[in-house]
């Protein structure tokens, strides 16, 4: 999808898309009477409205052919040209007062799918402030919806469905710099989210730790302002990351630590945030082997890492005035003869000893060392993102990211960002009672806390290593993958919460 802003549409365009709102359709006018007049067709359109075919209700689509449009007026701009698009598509948004970012994003995704099913290569879409509100926000949401809704993953299909490249023109009447900026930002954030989806959707025999490392090196090479450092097995060992290495030791694939840096405020090192993504490229469970039905989704166990790596590229492009470090300690969790045993005790980078009660609780082990590394290197704020617990899916299902943390400002910023991006966040507790469940009889802490409050004890485990540093943990086990396509969210990898991380960093800059 190529999206650009236009003052007015190309005459003779193949499709013109017009939003309608249920509360704007009045008996005395045709739905779009305030936007333009359609030559000689008023009665015809009124009939469509009276018969209920154009009502403006959410999700409604009405496709008409060959209408000559005169007197085109929107956003207080009057256009002299007559328009004669081959087709005109009316798309209902429902009540305009309730039409928010999410409504526009979903409608735009619906439009992208319709255009594709019509095999069209270009279309124009009217962005009109009187029904949509703030134009730059509308541009952002619509562009994201077109990009994210147009996504499909067929890299591994031999007979690919022919994908046509679609040119979309957003008609804004007048082109302002702030509009261009909004479009540019949306293209950067949605491209990042799409890259994250691809990383997660690709199979685990392709996306292994080495692949994530090479992918990240490529990103850093393509983006001048994005720095990279790679930790190989020797370096990981020298750093003392024995909790991370314990997870990696059951696999023939070498682990790689990936550290990406955006130096947005070089003079003020304290102005920083660390984004730490879980990077288990395949989670078999290790010796505490998962049942087959639970293993099929485990190529997605690097979704947090994918979101961090791709968000870092977007962040370096958007260049906020804050130092951001993205860290992903990538490994497989496999059960070979050298694998970590149940009952092993490992010494983490922090010096704390950990009893391994279940090798399938591997994410928190890698995160414990990542958090310690961040603290030793001056982290002032930390967000970790992980497909951490099945219990998170039980608690919140597939529509909400669970957020745990010790800092209300960071929690609130993430939540507000998620409201804007549509990657919704729900606050979860870190109560003292469940913290006790992680106590070990033989080591400083153990890596499972039993069945009750499984996502809370997992968060507590990470919290033990975080200490007082402002921190939020996002458990994305329920939201990284979607079983079906819903609006701008495709079946398969969702790209969550890549765009929310970017938005949060932009809001935290100073
Ligand atoms: N990667 C899984 C969590 C997961 C489950 C993610 C379902 C996405 C969908 C994690 O490593 C795991 O296995 N967690 C265990 C922890 C338990 C052993 C304490 C779980 O949730 O069962
Ligand atoms: Mn696991
Ligand atoms: Zn896992």
XYZ file of C-alpha atoms and ligand atoms in Angstrom:
534
model
C 0.000 0.000 0.000
C 1.394 3.376 -1.032
C -0.353 6.191 0.764
C -0.109 9.866 -0.029
C -1.962 13.060 0.712
C -3.747 14.885 -2.087
C -5.600 18.151 -2.321
C -8.157 16.718 -4.722
C -8.577 13.375 -6.429
C -7.296 12.414 -9.819
C -10.160 12.895 -12.234
C -11.306 9.520 -13.467
C -10.004 7.638 -10.446
C -11.223 4.078 -10.206
C -12.733 4.399 -6.742
C -13.731 7.212 -4.426
C -14.359 6.261 -0.783
C -16.672 8.386 1.345
C -17.361 7.882 5.051
C -20.926 8.203 6.273
C -22.103 8.622 9.854
C -25.495 7.480 11.124
C -26.126 10.709 13.043
C -25.260 12.919 10.068
C -27.794 11.395 7.771
C -30.888 13.545 8.029
C -34.206 13.105 6.244
C -33.829 16.430 4.452
C -30.463 15.801 2.833
C -28.653 13.055 1.052
C -25.934 11.599 3.284
C -23.126 13.566 1.752
C -25.131 16.635 0.813
C -22.756 18.830 2.750
C -19.739 17.476 0.913
C -20.677 17.421 -2.709
C -23.490 17.303 -5.120
C -23.852 14.484 -7.502
C -25.151 15.587 -10.831
C -28.719 14.595 -11.540
C -28.530 11.826 -8.982
C -30.013 13.415 -5.920
C -33.252 11.543 -6.155
C -31.464 8.291 -6.801
C -29.250 8.755 -3.752
C -32.164 9.812 -1.617
C -33.857 6.581 -2.567
C -30.824 4.613 -1.450
C -30.914 6.422 1.830
C -34.667 6.058 2.300
C -34.474 2.357 1.521
C -31.801 1.995 4.207
C -28.998 1.030 1.862
C -26.941 3.991 2.987
C -27.627 4.523 6.678
C -24.146 5.306 7.990
C -24.206 2.424 10.437
C -20.876 0.964 11.466
C -19.389 -1.493 9.010
C -21.907 -0.764 6.246
C -20.462 -0.671 2.718
C -22.387 0.447 -0.357
C -20.719 0.371 -3.749
C -22.123 2.423 -6.661
C -20.893 2.790 -10.217
C -20.439 5.738 -12.538
C -21.589 8.879 -10.820
C -20.696 12.332 -12.007
C -19.897 14.553 -9.044
C -20.149 18.312 -9.205
C -19.708 21.031 -6.636
C -17.289 19.168 -4.513
C -16.879 20.857 -1.120
C -15.148 19.565 1.996
C -12.950 20.914 4.792
C -14.208 24.354 3.669
C -12.540 23.881 0.304
C -14.468 24.091 -2.879
C -13.131 22.239 -5.878
C -14.039 23.306 -9.351
C -13.229 20.083 -11.105
C -15.972 17.663 -11.838
C -15.200 14.181 -10.625
C -16.148 11.088 -12.423
C -14.827 8.114 -10.474
C -15.713 4.719 -11.894
C -16.989 3.656 -8.506
C -17.960 5.268 -5.250
C -17.923 3.364 -1.969
C -19.838 4.581 1.070
C -18.454 3.253 4.334
C -20.439 3.629 7.543
C -18.715 4.736 10.731
C -21.800 4.689 12.967
C -22.378 7.579 15.363
C -19.794 10.270 14.574
C -19.531 11.183 18.259
C -18.336 7.654 19.012
C -16.071 7.325 15.971
C -12.627 7.200 17.604
C -9.158 6.180 16.393
C -10.079 2.536 16.651
C -13.245 2.974 14.551
C -11.273 4.703 11.815
C -8.468 2.138 11.931
C -10.952 -0.716 11.614
C -12.919 0.989 8.830
C -9.706 1.690 6.938
C -8.738 -1.975 7.279
C -12.163 -2.917 5.930
C -11.600 -0.576 2.975
C -8.150 -2.060 2.263
C -9.666 -5.539 2.116
C -12.527 -4.369 -0.117
C -10.170 -2.636 -2.537
C -8.082 -5.774 -2.709
C -11.101 -7.988 -3.339
C -12.143 -5.643 -6.173
C -8.610 -6.054 -7.621
C -8.215 -2.276 -7.858
C -4.806 -0.633 -7.922
C -5.805 2.832 -6.779
C -8.438 4.699 -4.830
C -9.101 8.034 -3.167
C -10.573 8.524 0.276
C -12.108 11.716 1.588
C -10.954 12.881 5.011
C -13.502 15.381 6.076
C -13.196 17.199 9.389
C -16.902 17.885 9.915
C -17.636 14.195 10.458
C -14.219 12.798 11.428
C -12.860 15.516 13.723
C -9.164 16.342 13.913
C -7.705 15.849 10.450
C -4.170 14.875 11.450
C -5.415 12.253 13.880
C -7.735 10.896 11.210
C -4.854 10.709 8.744
C -2.821 8.773 11.294
C -5.545 6.251 12.135
C -6.720 5.744 8.566
C -3.223 5.274 7.244
C -2.435 2.778 10.021
C -5.670 0.913 9.320
C -4.913 0.701 5.589
C -1.359 -0.511 6.188
C -2.110 -2.935 9.025
C -5.387 -4.190 7.513
C -3.759 -4.908 4.168
C -1.333 -7.364 5.780
C -1.117 -11.028 4.918
C 1.639 -13.560 5.418
C 2.323 -15.941 2.552
C 6.136 -16.038 2.434
C 6.105 -19.810 2.672
C 3.300 -20.535 0.195
C 4.525 -21.799 -3.143
C 1.460 -20.519 -4.973
C 1.145 -17.015 -3.621
C -2.029 -15.068 -4.146
C -1.056 -12.298 -6.486
C -0.530 -9.257 -4.318
C -1.160 -6.026 -6.137
C 0.407 -2.855 -4.903
C -2.363 -0.394 -4.105
C -2.036 3.385 -4.344
C -4.197 5.218 -1.830
C -4.793 8.959 -1.965
C -6.074 10.611 1.188
C -7.987 13.712 0.124
C -7.528 16.459 2.668
C -8.471 19.582 0.688
C -5.412 21.449 1.794
C -2.015 19.918 2.444
C -0.448 21.138 5.674
C 2.918 20.253 7.160
C 1.271 18.723 10.227
C -0.712 16.433 7.938
C 2.447 15.271 6.183
C 4.057 14.654 9.576
C 1.084 12.593 10.776
C 1.198 10.468 7.635
C 4.945 9.961 7.899
C 4.674 8.897 11.536
C 1.883 6.428 10.797
C 3.885 4.861 7.984
C 6.902 4.426 10.268
C 4.899 2.910 13.141
C 2.814 0.580 10.985
C 5.841 -0.582 8.994
C 7.532 -1.437 12.293
C 4.478 -3.366 13.449
C 4.400 -5.270 10.149
C 8.066 -6.200 10.525
C 7.307 -7.480 14.027
C 4.437 -9.579 12.641
C 6.692 -11.072 10.001
C 9.340 -11.995 12.567
C 6.742 -13.773 14.685
C 4.939 -15.458 11.783
C 8.117 -16.877 10.275
C 8.714 -20.440 11.463
C 11.078 -21.279 14.326
C 13.473 -23.225 12.108
C 14.083 -19.925 10.309
C 13.799 -17.375 13.107
C 16.354 -18.698 15.593
C 18.614 -16.542 17.799
C 21.148 -16.106 15.015
C 18.416 -14.911 12.640
C 17.215 -12.317 15.154
C 20.812 -11.166 15.581
C 21.385 -10.830 11.810
C 18.027 -9.136 11.330
C 18.936 -6.585 14.009
C 22.391 -5.980 12.519
C 20.717 -5.274 9.163
C 18.377 -2.763 10.824
C 21.308 -1.019 12.483
C 23.220 -0.929 9.186
C 20.241 0.627 7.418
C 19.649 3.235 10.113
C 22.556 5.514 10.786
C 21.275 6.564 14.201
C 20.640 3.064 15.488
C 23.619 1.480 17.250
C 23.999 -2.193 17.924
C 26.003 -4.457 20.172
C 25.825 -8.258 20.053
C 26.675 -10.568 22.954
C 27.855 -13.997 21.872
C 28.002 -16.998 24.189
C 31.450 -16.065 25.543
C 30.404 -12.524 26.312
C 27.160 -13.746 27.934
C 29.269 -16.048 30.071
C 31.734 -13.263 30.956
C 28.825 -11.077 32.017
C 27.737 -13.833 34.393
C 24.293 -14.291 32.890
C 23.967 -17.852 34.169
C 20.165 -17.794 34.414
C 19.993 -16.951 30.689
C 22.698 -19.496 29.816
C 20.875 -22.195 31.773
C 17.891 -21.820 29.439
C 20.132 -21.871 26.354
C 22.141 -24.953 27.333
C 19.539 -27.475 26.126
C 19.678 -26.252 22.540
C 22.153 -26.771 19.711
C 21.498 -23.185 18.627
C 23.788 -20.577 20.186
C 22.178 -17.774 22.173
C 22.701 -14.165 21.128
C 22.079 -11.051 23.161
C 20.945 -8.112 21.036
C 21.323 -4.553 22.301
C 20.072 -1.675 20.143
C 20.626 1.920 21.205
C 19.040 5.208 20.180
C 21.057 8.072 21.640
C 18.442 10.831 21.512
C 19.824 12.888 24.380
C 23.591 12.240 24.467
C 24.294 15.083 26.893
C 21.965 13.667 29.525
C 22.651 9.972 30.045
C 20.105 9.807 32.879
C 17.288 10.591 30.486
C 16.833 7.001 29.418
C 14.470 4.076 29.128
C 15.203 0.404 28.495
C 12.884 -1.827 26.511
C 13.523 -5.486 27.254
C 11.839 -8.096 25.065
C 11.600 -11.817 25.766
C 13.328 -13.606 22.904
C 12.635 -17.331 23.131
C 12.614 -18.253 19.436
C 11.007 -21.585 20.301
C 9.712 -22.708 23.685
C 9.397 -26.488 23.863
C 9.278 -26.202 27.635
C 12.687 -27.864 27.958
C 12.741 -31.028 30.089
C 9.426 -29.867 31.553
C 8.191 -30.525 28.030
C 4.983 -28.889 26.864
C 2.122 -31.043 25.559
C 1.903 -30.919 21.727
C -1.220 -28.747 21.653
C 0.515 -26.168 23.825
C 3.668 -26.157 21.734
C 2.281 -25.170 18.360
C 2.117 -21.455 19.219
C 5.568 -21.346 20.771
C 7.306 -19.886 17.753
C 5.638 -16.699 19.014
C 7.621 -16.750 22.258
C 9.928 -14.070 20.847
C 7.049 -11.623 20.230
C 8.269 -9.271 22.956
C 11.739 -9.243 21.424
C 10.302 -8.713 17.932
C 8.250 -5.746 19.151
C 11.304 -4.218 20.834
C 13.684 -4.709 17.895
C 11.260 -3.267 15.336
C 10.142 -0.453 17.665
C 13.815 0.532 18.042
C 14.107 1.110 14.313
C 10.992 3.284 14.324
C 12.243 5.169 17.371
C 15.568 5.912 15.711
C 13.678 7.250 12.679
C 11.349 9.424 14.753
C 14.351 10.611 16.788
C 12.810 11.510 20.174
C 14.975 13.385 22.688
C 15.519 10.479 25.036
C 18.079 7.671 25.168
C 16.456 4.324 24.464
C 18.051 0.914 24.764
C 16.321 -2.165 23.344
C 17.552 -5.453 24.744
C 16.624 -8.972 23.665
C 18.406 -12.002 25.089
C 17.541 -14.539 22.414
C 17.650 -18.310 22.817
C 15.683 -21.472 22.227
C 14.287 -23.473 25.139
C 15.006 -27.092 24.184
C 15.422 -30.435 26.008
C 18.645 -32.034 24.745
C 21.085 -34.094 26.844
C 22.824 -30.984 28.091
C 19.578 -29.324 29.087
C 18.960 -27.674 32.408
C 17.437 -30.099 34.921
C 14.519 -29.602 37.249
C 16.094 -28.994 40.629
C 19.184 -27.221 39.256
C 20.222 -24.080 41.074
C 21.707 -21.302 38.933
C 23.454 -18.110 39.989
C 22.017 -15.155 38.103
C 24.014 -12.100 37.018
C 22.698 -10.254 40.087
C 24.234 -12.859 42.377
C 20.813 -14.167 43.460
C 20.530 -17.947 43.236
C 17.498 -19.453 41.516
C 16.050 -22.919 41.991
C 14.708 -24.310 38.710
C 11.406 -25.870 39.628
C 10.088 -25.998 36.074
C 12.216 -25.529 32.957
C 9.141 -24.212 31.145
C 9.240 -21.052 33.263
C 12.235 -19.962 31.169
C 11.211 -16.448 30.134
C 11.582 -14.982 33.604
C 15.073 -16.503 33.866
C 16.311 -14.674 30.766
C 14.507 -11.504 31.866
C 16.124 -11.592 35.317
C 19.562 -11.321 33.731
C 18.399 -8.735 31.210
C 17.014 -6.527 33.969
C 20.239 -6.862 35.996
C 22.304 -5.909 32.951
C 20.070 -2.862 32.398
C 20.462 -1.733 36.008
C 24.248 -2.161 35.974
C 24.318 -0.028 32.838
C 22.385 2.885 34.257
C 18.755 2.136 33.384
C 16.443 4.778 34.873
C 13.210 3.215 33.632
C 12.519 -0.293 32.388
C 9.678 -1.802 30.382
C 9.825 -5.539 29.800
C 7.576 -7.217 27.261
C 7.043 -10.958 27.336
C 4.757 -13.793 26.297
C 5.287 -14.892 29.869
C 2.394 -16.959 31.194
C -0.519 -19.092 30.083
C -2.217 -17.718 33.196
C -2.335 -14.294 31.510
C -4.502 -15.774 28.754
C -6.774 -17.289 31.398
C -7.055 -13.979 33.243
C -7.573 -11.463 30.429
C -8.144 -13.469 27.247
C -6.959 -12.271 23.861
C -7.919 -8.600 23.800
C -5.908 -7.094 26.632
C -2.244 -6.819 27.571
C -1.664 -7.259 31.305
C 0.522 -4.555 32.876
C 2.301 -4.930 36.214
C 4.644 -2.373 37.682
C 5.980 -0.229 40.493
C 5.646 3.184 38.859
C 2.306 4.874 38.245
C 3.648 7.406 35.784
C 5.104 4.732 33.526
C 1.990 2.570 33.895
C -0.296 5.497 33.043
C 1.807 6.503 30.030
C 1.695 2.983 28.643
C -2.048 2.698 29.230
C -2.745 6.045 27.540
C -0.523 5.047 24.607
C -2.378 1.737 24.285
C -5.707 3.609 24.112
C -4.388 5.556 21.125
C -2.806 2.605 19.318
C -5.634 0.131 19.975
C -3.238 -2.237 21.724
C -5.232 -2.121 24.943
C -3.639 -2.458 28.370
C -5.207 -3.576 31.653
C -3.570 -3.034 35.057
C -2.753 -6.131 37.102
C -1.814 -6.349 40.798
C 1.520 -7.069 42.471
C 0.235 -8.045 45.903
C 2.496 -9.112 48.754
C 0.646 -12.382 49.388
C 1.409 -13.929 46.003
C 5.017 -12.742 46.176
C 5.662 -15.339 48.893
C 4.842 -18.135 46.480
C 8.249 -17.681 44.830
C 10.162 -18.531 48.021
C 12.561 -21.436 47.698
C 13.723 -23.748 50.487
C 17.152 -24.212 48.951
C 17.945 -21.056 46.950
C 17.201 -17.315 47.128
C 14.137 -17.681 44.910
C 12.490 -20.306 42.691
C 11.258 -19.865 39.145
C 7.623 -20.887 39.677
C 5.042 -19.845 42.212
C 2.445 -22.564 41.748
C -0.843 -22.364 39.876
C -2.701 -19.593 41.737
C -2.110 -16.121 40.251
C 0.445 -17.522 37.815
C 0.957 -14.276 35.906
C 1.319 -12.297 39.151
C 4.019 -14.570 40.592
C 5.874 -14.437 37.265
C 5.786 -10.633 37.378
C 6.935 -10.700 41.015
C 9.871 -12.864 40.009
C 11.069 -10.193 37.567
C 10.300 -7.503 40.138
C 12.721 -9.129 42.593
C 15.532 -8.359 40.150
C 14.239 -4.901 39.232
C 14.171 -3.578 42.794
C 13.280 0.124 42.989
C 13.971 1.137 39.391
C 10.742 2.441 37.803
C 9.444 -0.556 35.877
C 6.499 -1.992 33.991
C 6.109 -5.598 32.888
C 3.754 -6.287 29.972
C 2.522 -9.877 29.691
C 1.478 -10.302 26.048
C 0.848 -14.079 26.122
C -2.811 -13.530 25.147
C -2.327 -10.761 22.593
C 0.760 -11.664 20.552
C -1.247 -13.966 18.301
C -4.835 -13.835 17.064
C -6.792 -16.921 16.016
C -8.817 -14.929 13.480
C -8.680 -11.702 11.521
C -10.576 -8.825 13.184
C -10.410 -5.416 11.494
C -6.799 -4.206 11.468
C -5.675 -7.243 13.509
C -4.824 -10.177 11.246
C -4.946 -13.884 11.937
C -1.535 -14.943 13.302
C 0.960 -12.473 14.729
C -0.576 -9.141 15.767
C 2.569 -7.024 16.106
C 1.506 -6.089 19.670
C 2.745 -3.938 21.390
C 5.250 -2.441 18.963
C 3.269 0.734 18.235
C 2.499 1.251 21.913
C 6.188 1.111 22.807
C 6.957 3.738 20.173
C 4.116 5.974 21.351
C 5.213 5.604 24.987
C 8.806 6.584 24.208
C 7.597 9.623 22.239
C 5.505 10.688 25.224
C 8.359 10.229 27.694
C 10.883 12.341 25.777
C 11.760 15.741 27.132
N 5.866 -19.027 26.728
C 5.128 -19.577 27.797
C 3.848 -18.801 28.102
C 2.776 -18.776 27.039
C 1.705 -19.651 27.122
C 2.791 -17.857 26.036
C 0.706 -19.613 26.178
C 1.789 -17.805 25.069
C 0.740 -18.683 25.154
C 5.970 -19.595 29.064
O 7.323 -19.759 28.877
C 5.505 -20.735 29.884
O 5.663 -21.833 29.460
N 4.952 -20.452 31.054
C 4.473 -21.469 31.931
C 4.898 -21.122 33.334
C 4.658 -22.211 34.331
C 5.552 -23.386 34.020
C 4.931 -21.678 35.694
C 2.962 -21.506 31.825
O 2.343 -20.455 31.690
O 2.409 -22.606 31.822
Mn 7.881 -21.781 28.779
Zn 8.105 -19.172 27.115
